[in-house]
C-alpha cells in the first residue's frame, strides 16, 4: 500500500505540537490510536479508506512525531487534544482504537461535532475485568527508567500475546521485553503507557456515562480477542443508544494494525466504510 501520507501539525491548547498524517479525499475521518501504537499503526487501514474519505492519523502526545506528555498525564488532556484536531480538520467522524476509543468516547460526550463514532475494543473495565492494581507500579517503573518492567506490566494487564506469555512472572516478561526496547520508537511508546493506564482507570466501571452519547456509534471487536475486551464492547453496545455492533470472526486486538504488524486492515475497512459513509 503505497499512497503517500501528508504530514501536518496542530497546536494543542497549551502549544504542544500534535502530528497528523493524512491521506485520501472526501469527508474527514480522525483515527485515534491505542497503547503501544502511533498514528502510523493504522496506515494501511487509512489507505484502504482513502478512496472515500480524507483520513487523519493522529500521533497522541508522547508518540510518533507529537510533543511530550506532561507528568503526570491526565485523561482530560487527551480529550482536549482530540478536540483541537477536530478544530483543525473539521472531522465529524472519529475512529478510536483500544485506549484511543475511550478518549474518543469521552470526546463524543463533550463535542456534538462528532456525528459518527467507531469504537474498536475499548479497554473499559467492567466489574473488575482488568487488573488495575499494577497501575501505580507501572508509573513508578517508567519514572525510574525501568522500561522493560513497565512493558511487562503492560503486557500482563492488557493480556496481549498468547496466554502462556502474559501468565509469566514479571521478571521473565521484563527480560523478554528488552529486545523490543532497542527501538527508540518502542521505547517512547512504553514511556507513554502511564497515560493509557490513566485513561483506563478513569473509565473503570463508568460504562453508564456513555449512555449520553448522541453520535451514531459502531462497536467493533474480534471474536478471538481477550474476554475483558469482548465484555467491554458488549456492555457499551447495550448502553449507547442505537449503537451497532460488528464482530470480526477469528480476529483479535491487532486486526486494525498494518499488515506487517500482524494486522488485517482489509477485514476492518469494509465495515468502517459502510458505517462512516
Short mmCIF file of C-alpha atoms in Angstrom, two decimals:
data_model
loop_
_atom_site.label_atom_id
_atom_site.label_comp_id
_atom_site.label_asym_id
_atom_site.label_seq_id
_atom_site.Cartn_x
_atom_site.Cartn_y
_atom_site.Cartn_z
CA UNK A 1 0.00 0.00 0.00
CA UNK A 2 1.95 2.96 -1.26
CA UNK A 3 -0.25 6.07 -1.26
CA UNK A 4 1.77 8.96 0.23
CA UNK A 5 0.59 10.42 3.53
CA UNK A 6 0.85 14.19 4.01
CA UNK A 7 2.34 15.23 7.37
CA UNK A 8 0.99 18.32 9.15
CA UNK A 9 0.93 19.61 12.72
CA UNK A 10 -1.71 21.06 15.01
CA UNK A 11 -1.10 23.16 18.11
CA UNK A 12 -2.78 21.83 21.23
CA UNK A 13 -4.37 24.32 23.64
CA UNK A 14 -1.12 24.52 25.62
CA UNK A 15 1.00 24.93 22.49
CA UNK A 16 2.26 21.35 22.31
CA UNK A 17 2.71 20.09 18.75
CA UNK A 18 0.39 17.28 17.64
CA UNK A 19 1.39 15.46 14.45
CA UNK A 20 -1.08 14.28 11.81
CA UNK A 21 -0.62 12.13 8.73
CA UNK A 22 -3.42 12.45 6.21
CA UNK A 23 -4.44 10.64 3.04
CA UNK A 24 -7.39 10.48 0.65
CA UNK A 25 -10.27 12.75 -0.27
CA UNK A 26 -13.84 13.05 0.91
CA UNK A 27 -15.39 13.52 4.36
CA UNK A 28 -12.79 13.90 7.11
CA UNK A 29 -12.18 10.97 9.44
CA UNK A 30 -9.91 11.14 12.50
CA UNK A 31 -8.27 7.93 13.77
CA UNK A 32 -7.10 7.88 17.41
CA UNK A 33 -4.65 5.05 18.11
CA UNK A 34 -4.23 2.91 21.22
CA UNK A 35 -1.43 1.91 23.60
CA UNK A 36 1.93 0.83 22.16
CA UNK A 37 0.93 2.42 18.86
CA UNK A 38 1.36 5.66 16.94
CA UNK A 39 -0.72 7.13 14.15
CA UNK A 40 1.35 5.09 11.72
CA UNK A 41 -0.07 1.88 13.20
CA UNK A 42 -3.27 2.31 11.17
CA UNK A 43 -1.53 3.47 7.95
CA UNK A 44 -2.77 0.53 5.87
CA UNK A 45 -6.32 1.00 7.15
CA UNK A 46 -6.19 4.68 6.21
CA UNK A 47 -5.04 3.86 2.69
CA UNK A 48 -7.87 1.35 2.28
CA UNK A 49 -10.38 4.08 3.20
CA UNK A 50 -8.69 6.82 1.17
CA UNK A 51 -10.84 6.41 -1.93
CA UNK A 52 -13.90 7.56 0.06
CA UNK A 53 -12.55 9.66 2.94
CA UNK A 54 -9.83 12.07 3.96
CA UNK A 55 -8.29 10.07 6.81
CA UNK A 56 -6.20 11.76 9.51
CA UNK A 57 -3.91 9.64 11.70
CA UNK A 58 -3.13 11.40 14.97
CA UNK A 59 0.06 10.79 16.93
CA UNK A 60 -1.12 11.14 20.51
CA UNK A 61 1.23 13.04 22.81
CA UNK A 62 4.41 11.18 23.62
CA UNK A 63 4.18 9.04 20.47
CA UNK A 64 5.38 9.42 16.91
CA UNK A 65 6.19 13.00 15.95
CA UNK A 66 3.99 14.68 18.58
CA UNK A 67 5.30 16.59 21.57
CA UNK A 68 5.87 15.17 25.05
CA UNK A 69 3.34 14.12 27.64
CA UNK A 70 3.13 16.09 30.89
CA UNK A 71 3.93 14.34 34.16
CA UNK A 72 1.51 13.19 35.40
CA UNK A 73 -0.71 12.81 32.31
CA UNK A 74 -4.46 13.33 32.58
CA UNK A 75 -7.36 11.81 30.62
CA UNK A 76 -8.87 15.29 30.18
CA UNK A 77 -5.77 16.42 28.27
CA UNK A 78 -6.09 13.54 25.80
CA UNK A 79 -9.69 14.57 25.10
CA UNK A 80 -8.70 18.23 24.72
CA UNK A 81 -6.01 17.26 22.20
CA UNK A 82 -8.56 15.31 20.16
CA UNK A 83 -10.87 18.32 20.10
CA UNK A 84 -8.00 20.55 18.93
CA UNK A 85 -7.55 18.22 15.97
CA UNK A 86 -11.29 18.39 15.23
CA UNK A 87 -10.92 22.17 15.16
CA UNK A 88 -8.08 21.91 12.64
CA UNK A 89 -9.54 19.24 10.35
CA UNK A 90 -13.28 19.74 10.61
CA UNK A 91 -13.66 15.99 11.07
CA UNK A 92 -17.07 14.85 12.30
CA UNK A 93 -16.22 11.17 12.07
CA UNK A 94 -13.89 9.62 14.68
CA UNK A 95 -12.44 6.11 14.90
CA UNK A 96 -10.99 5.19 18.30
CA UNK A 97 -8.68 2.19 18.68
CA UNK A 98 -8.30 0.49 22.10
CA UNK A 99 -7.43 3.16 24.71
CA UNK A 100 -7.95 5.72 21.93
CA UNK A 101 -11.55 4.52 21.80
CA UNK A 102 -12.05 5.60 25.41
CA UNK A 103 -10.60 9.02 24.56
CA UNK A 104 -12.89 9.23 21.52
CA UNK A 105 -15.96 8.20 23.52
CA UNK A 106 -15.24 10.86 26.15
CA UNK A 107 -14.79 13.46 23.41
CA UNK A 108 -18.14 12.45 21.88
CA UNK A 109 -19.82 13.20 25.21
CA UNK A 110 -18.48 16.75 25.09
CA UNK A 111 -18.47 17.60 21.39
CA UNK A 112 -21.56 17.42 19.21
CA UNK A 113 -19.40 17.84 16.10
CA UNK A 114 -18.70 14.11 16.36
CA UNK A 115 -21.63 12.66 14.45
CA UNK A 116 -20.23 9.20 13.68
CA UNK A 117 -18.14 7.30 16.19
CA UNK A 118 -16.36 3.96 15.81
CA UNK A 119 -15.05 2.28 18.96
CA UNK A 120 -12.72 -0.67 18.43
CA UNK A 121 -12.20 -2.88 21.51
CA UNK A 122 -12.04 -0.15 24.18
CA UNK A 123 -10.35 -1.50 27.37
CA UNK A 124 -13.21 -0.44 29.62
CA UNK A 125 -13.01 -2.24 32.97
CA UNK A 126 -16.33 -3.81 33.95
CA UNK A 127 -16.73 -5.31 37.43
CA UNK A 128 -13.01 -5.93 37.92
CA UNK A 129 -12.42 -7.34 34.44
CA UNK A 130 -8.94 -5.71 34.26
CA UNK A 131 -6.03 -5.71 36.72
CA UNK A 132 -5.66 -2.08 37.72
CA UNK A 133 -3.73 -2.88 40.90
CA UNK A 134 -0.49 -2.74 38.89
CA UNK A 135 -1.08 0.77 37.55
CA UNK A 136 0.99 2.56 40.21
CA UNK A 137 3.84 0.10 39.76
CA UNK A 138 3.90 0.78 36.01
CA UNK A 139 4.03 4.55 36.57
CA UNK A 140 6.88 4.08 39.05
CA UNK A 141 8.79 1.83 36.64
CA UNK A 142 8.56 4.41 33.85
CA UNK A 143 9.61 7.20 36.22
CA UNK A 144 12.78 5.36 37.21
CA UNK A 145 13.57 4.38 33.62
CA UNK A 146 12.85 0.67 34.04
CA UNK A 147 11.02 0.42 30.74
CA UNK A 148 11.41 -3.36 30.49
CA UNK A 149 9.40 -3.82 33.69
CA UNK A 150 6.86 -1.23 32.57
CA UNK A 151 6.39 -3.08 29.27
CA UNK A 152 6.00 -6.35 31.18
CA UNK A 153 3.28 -4.85 33.38
CA UNK A 154 1.53 -3.53 30.30
CA UNK A 155 1.54 -6.98 28.70
CA UNK A 156 0.24 -8.62 31.86
CA UNK A 157 -2.60 -6.14 32.38
CA UNK A 158 -3.62 -5.98 28.71
CA UNK A 159 -3.17 -9.76 28.28
CA UNK A 160 -1.57 -9.25 24.90
CA UNK A 161 0.09 -12.22 23.25
CA UNK A 162 -0.57 -15.93 23.86
CA UNK A 163 -1.93 -16.80 27.33
CA UNK A 164 1.26 -18.62 28.32
CA UNK A 165 3.21 -15.40 27.76
CA UNK A 166 1.18 -12.94 29.84
CA UNK A 167 0.95 -15.61 32.52
CA UNK A 168 4.72 -15.46 33.07
CA UNK A 169 6.19 -13.72 36.15
CA UNK A 170 7.02 -10.05 35.67
CA UNK A 171 10.84 -10.51 35.76
CA UNK A 172 10.63 -13.06 32.94
CA UNK A 173 8.34 -10.84 30.89
CA UNK A 174 10.68 -7.91 31.50
CA UNK A 175 13.61 -9.92 30.20
CA UNK A 176 11.61 -10.83 27.08
CA UNK A 177 10.79 -7.13 26.54
CA UNK A 178 14.38 -5.95 26.26
CA UNK A 179 14.77 -6.79 22.56
CA UNK A 180 11.69 -4.71 21.71
CA UNK A 181 13.14 -1.74 23.59
CA UNK A 182 16.11 -1.46 21.27
CA UNK A 183 13.76 0.56 19.04
CA UNK A 184 13.60 4.25 20.06
CA UNK A 185 10.02 4.37 18.80
CA UNK A 186 9.02 1.43 21.01
CA UNK A 187 10.79 2.97 24.00
CA UNK A 188 8.76 6.14 23.54
CA UNK A 189 5.54 4.11 23.37
CA UNK A 190 6.38 2.41 26.69
CA UNK A 191 7.19 5.79 28.24
CA UNK A 192 3.67 6.88 27.23
CA UNK A 193 1.94 3.88 28.86
CA UNK A 194 1.12 5.84 32.05
CA UNK A 195 -1.34 7.94 30.04
CA UNK A 196 -3.07 4.83 28.70
CA UNK A 197 -3.36 3.48 32.24
CA UNK A 198 -4.73 6.82 33.48
CA UNK A 199 -7.36 6.79 30.73
CA UNK A 200 -8.38 3.20 31.51
CA UNK A 201 -8.51 3.77 35.29
CA UNK A 202 -10.57 6.96 34.89
CA UNK A 203 -13.22 5.00 32.98
CA UNK A 204 -13.34 1.90 35.19
CA UNK A 205 -16.95 0.86 35.84
CA UNK A 206 -18.20 4.06 34.16
CA UNK A 207 -19.97 2.44 31.22
CA UNK A 208 -23.21 4.17 32.28
CA UNK A 209 -21.64 7.55 31.44
CA UNK A 210 -21.68 6.68 27.75
CA UNK A 211 -25.47 6.37 27.64
CA UNK A 212 -25.34 10.12 26.96
CA UNK A 213 -23.51 9.71 23.62
CA UNK A 214 -25.68 11.03 20.79
CA UNK A 215 -23.37 10.31 17.88
CA UNK A 216 -24.22 7.33 15.68
CA UNK A 217 -21.93 4.67 17.13
CA UNK A 218 -20.40 1.45 15.85
CA UNK A 219 -18.74 -1.02 18.24
CA UNK A 220 -16.23 -3.42 16.67
CA UNK A 221 -14.41 -6.40 18.14
CA UNK A 222 -12.84 -9.68 17.08
CA UNK A 223 -14.31 -12.96 18.22
CA UNK A 224 -10.86 -14.24 19.25
CA UNK A 225 -9.89 -11.19 21.32
CA UNK A 226 -9.47 -11.18 25.09
CA UNK A 227 -12.67 -11.77 27.13
CA UNK A 228 -12.44 -8.46 29.01
CA UNK A 229 -12.49 -6.60 25.69
CA UNK A 230 -15.49 -8.60 24.47
CA UNK A 231 -17.27 -7.77 27.73
CA UNK A 232 -16.49 -4.06 27.33
CA UNK A 233 -17.81 -3.98 23.76
CA UNK A 234 -20.97 -5.89 24.66
CA UNK A 235 -21.58 -3.58 27.62
CA UNK A 236 -21.17 -0.41 25.56
CA UNK A 237 -23.26 -1.82 22.71
CA UNK A 238 -26.09 -2.27 25.21
CA UNK A 239 -25.52 1.16 26.79
CA UNK A 240 -25.03 3.65 23.95
CA UNK A 241 -28.40 4.48 22.36
CA UNK A 242 -28.80 2.94 18.91
CA UNK A 243 -25.26 1.55 18.85
CA UNK A 244 -24.43 -1.08 16.26
CA UNK A 245 -22.07 -3.98 16.91
CA UNK A 246 -19.88 -5.71 14.31
CA UNK A 247 -17.88 -8.84 15.15
CA UNK A 248 -14.86 -9.87 13.09
CA UNK A 249 -14.72 -13.70 13.07
CA UNK A 250 -11.46 -15.16 14.33
CA UNK A 251 -9.76 -11.78 14.80
CA UNK A 252 -8.18 -10.20 17.87
CA UNK A 253 -6.77 -6.92 19.13
CA UNK A 254 -4.16 -6.35 16.41
CA UNK A 255 -6.59 -6.57 13.47
CA UNK A 256 -6.69 -2.79 12.79
CA UNK A 257 -2.89 -2.55 12.60
CA UNK A 258 -0.74 -2.63 9.47
CA UNK A 259 -0.29 -5.88 7.59
CA UNK A 260 3.37 -6.08 8.62
CA UNK A 261 2.31 -5.75 12.28
CA UNK A 262 0.08 -8.85 12.26
CA UNK A 263 -2.98 -6.80 11.35
CA UNK A 264 -5.72 -7.47 8.81
CA UNK A 265 -6.98 -3.99 7.97
CA UNK A 266 -8.67 -5.36 4.85
CA UNK A 267 -11.13 -7.11 7.18
CA UNK A 268 -11.88 -3.91 9.10
CA UNK A 269 -12.12 -1.37 6.27
CA UNK A 270 -15.42 -2.56 4.70
CA UNK A 271 -17.38 -2.28 7.95
CA UNK A 272 -15.91 1.18 8.66
CA UNK A 273 -16.50 2.44 5.14
CA UNK A 274 -20.16 1.41 5.19
CA UNK A 275 -20.80 2.95 8.60
CA UNK A 276 -18.86 6.18 8.05
CA UNK A 277 -20.33 6.92 4.62
#
